[in-house]
Amino acid sequence: MRLWAVVVAVASAVDLAGMRAQLRAAAARKDAVNSTECYARLLTYEYALELQPDRAPMVEAFDALELEATCGVDRPEPNGTAVFPPTTPVVADAVVVAVDGDDSAAGTADAPF
C-alpha cells in the first residue's frame, strides 16, 4: 500500500511519461548525445523521486544529471523551496568515557584519558 502512495505522489508532481516520450523522440532524432546513458540518467532521476517523493520535482537532481542539456528532456518547473529535516545539534563540550574503562584518569574534561 505504501509503494502505491509513493508512485501516485511522484506521478502527480512530475510527468515521467512525458519525459520518457521526449527522450525517445530525442534519441530517434539523434539529438541525445548517448541514448543509453540518457536512459540510465532518467532512471536515476525516477529512482531519486521514488526515494524522496515529498521533494519532487527535485530540479537540483534533474540539473545535476544534465537531462535537459544532453538528453533533450524539458526541465520540470520547481514548486518552491526544498524543505530539509532538522538536524541534531552537535554538543561541543561533550566528553565520552567508558563506564568499564581501566584507566586511572578521572574522566573529566581536564583529564579525559
Tab-separated table of C-alpha atoms in Angstrom:
chain	number	residue	atom	x	y	z
A	1	MET	CA	0.000	0.000	0.000
A	2	ARG	CA	2.851	2.388	0.802
A	3	LEU	CA	4.537	1.819	-2.568
A	4	TRP	CA	1.307	2.768	-4.322
A	5	ALA	CA	1.186	6.061	-2.395
A	6	VAL	CA	4.776	6.827	-3.389
A	7	VAL	CA	4.086	6.158	-7.068
A	8	VAL	CA	0.960	8.336	-7.004
A	9	ALA	CA	2.817	11.195	-5.283
A	10	VAL	CA	5.646	11.093	-7.818
A	11	ALA	CA	3.307	10.781	-10.777
A	12	SER	CA	1.279	13.796	-9.743
A	13	ALA	CA	4.331	16.027	-9.245
A	14	VAL	CA	6.369	15.062	-12.335
A	15	ASP	CA	5.253	13.921	-15.798
A	16	LEU	CA	7.588	10.933	-16.116
A	17	ALA	CA	5.702	9.507	-19.103
A	18	GLY	CA	6.166	12.804	-20.929
A	19	MET	CA	9.870	12.802	-20.077
A	20	ARG	CA	10.263	9.273	-21.426
A	21	ALA	CA	8.480	10.307	-24.648
A	22	GLN	CA	10.772	13.329	-25.024
A	23	LEU	CA	13.809	11.106	-24.529
A	24	ARG	CA	12.575	8.597	-27.121
A	25	ALA	CA	11.983	11.435	-29.591
A	26	ALA	CA	15.424	12.921	-28.944
A	27	ALA	CA	17.038	9.503	-29.415
A	28	ALA	CA	15.161	8.981	-32.691
A	29	ARG	CA	16.318	12.399	-33.953
A	30	LYS	CA	19.870	11.609	-32.762
A	31	ASP	CA	19.748	14.705	-30.520
A	32	ALA	CA	20.693	12.747	-27.415
A	33	VAL	CA	24.476	12.506	-27.103
A	34	ASN	CA	24.315	8.882	-25.892
A	35	SER	CA	20.805	7.461	-25.672
A	36	THR	CA	21.792	4.547	-23.425
A	37	GLU	CA	23.386	6.911	-20.952
A	38	CYS	CA	20.363	9.211	-21.158
A	39	TYR	CA	18.009	6.342	-20.311
A	40	ALA	CA	20.215	5.500	-17.323
A	41	ARG	CA	20.142	9.150	-16.221
A	42	LEU	CA	16.353	9.258	-16.475
A	43	LEU	CA	16.050	6.030	-14.468
A	44	THR	CA	18.337	7.556	-11.838
A	45	TYR	CA	16.090	10.617	-11.684
A	46	GLU	CA	12.989	8.421	-11.343
A	47	TYR	CA	14.658	6.459	-8.543
A	48	ALA	CA	15.520	9.686	-6.700
A	49	LEU	CA	11.867	10.689	-6.938
A	50	GLU	CA	10.810	7.315	-5.537
A	51	LEU	CA	13.201	7.646	-2.607
A	52	GLN	CA	12.025	11.134	-1.648
A	53	PRO	CA	8.667	11.859	-3.289
A	54	ASP	CA	7.984	14.781	-0.952
A	55	ARG	CA	10.861	16.690	-2.586
A	56	ALA	CA	9.527	16.335	-6.146
A	57	PRO	CA	10.255	17.627	-8.760
A	58	MET	CA	13.882	17.689	-7.499
A	59	VAL	CA	15.129	20.136	-10.119
A	60	GLU	CA	18.569	20.058	-8.489
A	61	ALA	CA	18.902	16.330	-9.226
A	62	PHE	CA	17.454	16.868	-12.715
A	63	ASP	CA	20.041	19.575	-13.420
A	64	ALA	CA	22.896	17.532	-11.944
A	65	LEU	CA	22.018	14.634	-14.247
A	66	GLU	CA	22.040	17.082	-17.210
A	67	LEU	CA	18.859	15.595	-18.646
A	68	GLU	CA	17.964	18.799	-20.488
A	69	ALA	CA	21.431	19.657	-21.797
A	70	THR	CA	22.500	16.215	-23.015
A	71	CYS	CA	19.274	14.261	-23.398
A	72	GLY	CA	16.679	16.726	-24.686
A	73	VAL	CA	14.230	16.346	-21.789
A	74	ASP	CA	12.452	19.515	-20.654
A	75	ARG	CA	13.270	20.675	-17.129
A	76	PRO	CA	10.328	20.432	-14.701
A	77	GLU	CA	9.071	23.591	-13.062
A	78	PRO	CA	10.223	23.996	-9.469
A	79	ASN	CA	7.360	24.066	-6.983
A	80	GLY	CA	9.003	26.134	-4.249
A	81	THR	CA	11.917	25.756	-1.928
A	82	ALA	CA	13.162	22.442	-0.666
A	83	VAL	CA	12.410	21.681	2.974
A	84	PHE	CA	15.097	19.743	4.774
A	85	PRO	CA	14.535	17.926	8.061
A	86	PRO	CA	16.090	19.493	11.160
A	87	THR	CA	19.459	18.200	12.219
A	88	THR	CA	20.564	17.259	15.702
A	89	PRO	CA	22.770	19.958	17.204
A	90	VAL	CA	26.338	18.955	17.999
A	91	VAL	CA	27.354	19.404	21.610
A	92	ALA	CA	30.853	20.879	21.629
A	93	ASP	CA	31.631	20.231	25.311
A	94	ALA	CA	30.732	16.538	25.488
A	95	VAL	CA	33.284	14.090	26.889
A	96	VAL	CA	32.575	10.394	26.431
A	97	VAL	CA	34.135	7.994	28.926
A	98	ALA	CA	33.605	4.227	29.029
A	99	VAL	CA	31.993	3.053	32.263
A	100	ASP	CA	34.108	-0.086	32.391
A	101	GLY	CA	37.389	1.595	31.436
A	102	ASP	CA	40.557	0.519	33.200
A	103	ASP	CA	42.444	3.798	33.219
A	104	SER	CA	43.310	5.854	36.273
A	105	ALA	CA	42.050	9.228	34.959
A	106	ALA	CA	39.033	10.896	36.486
A	107	GLY	CA	37.203	11.142	33.152
A	108	THR	CA	36.771	14.887	33.339
A	109	ALA	CA	37.371	17.419	30.578
A	110	ASP	CA	40.787	18.206	32.100
A	111	ALA	CA	41.838	14.556	32.338
A	112	PRO	CA	39.686	12.524	29.963
A	113	PHE	CA	42.151	9.653	29.438
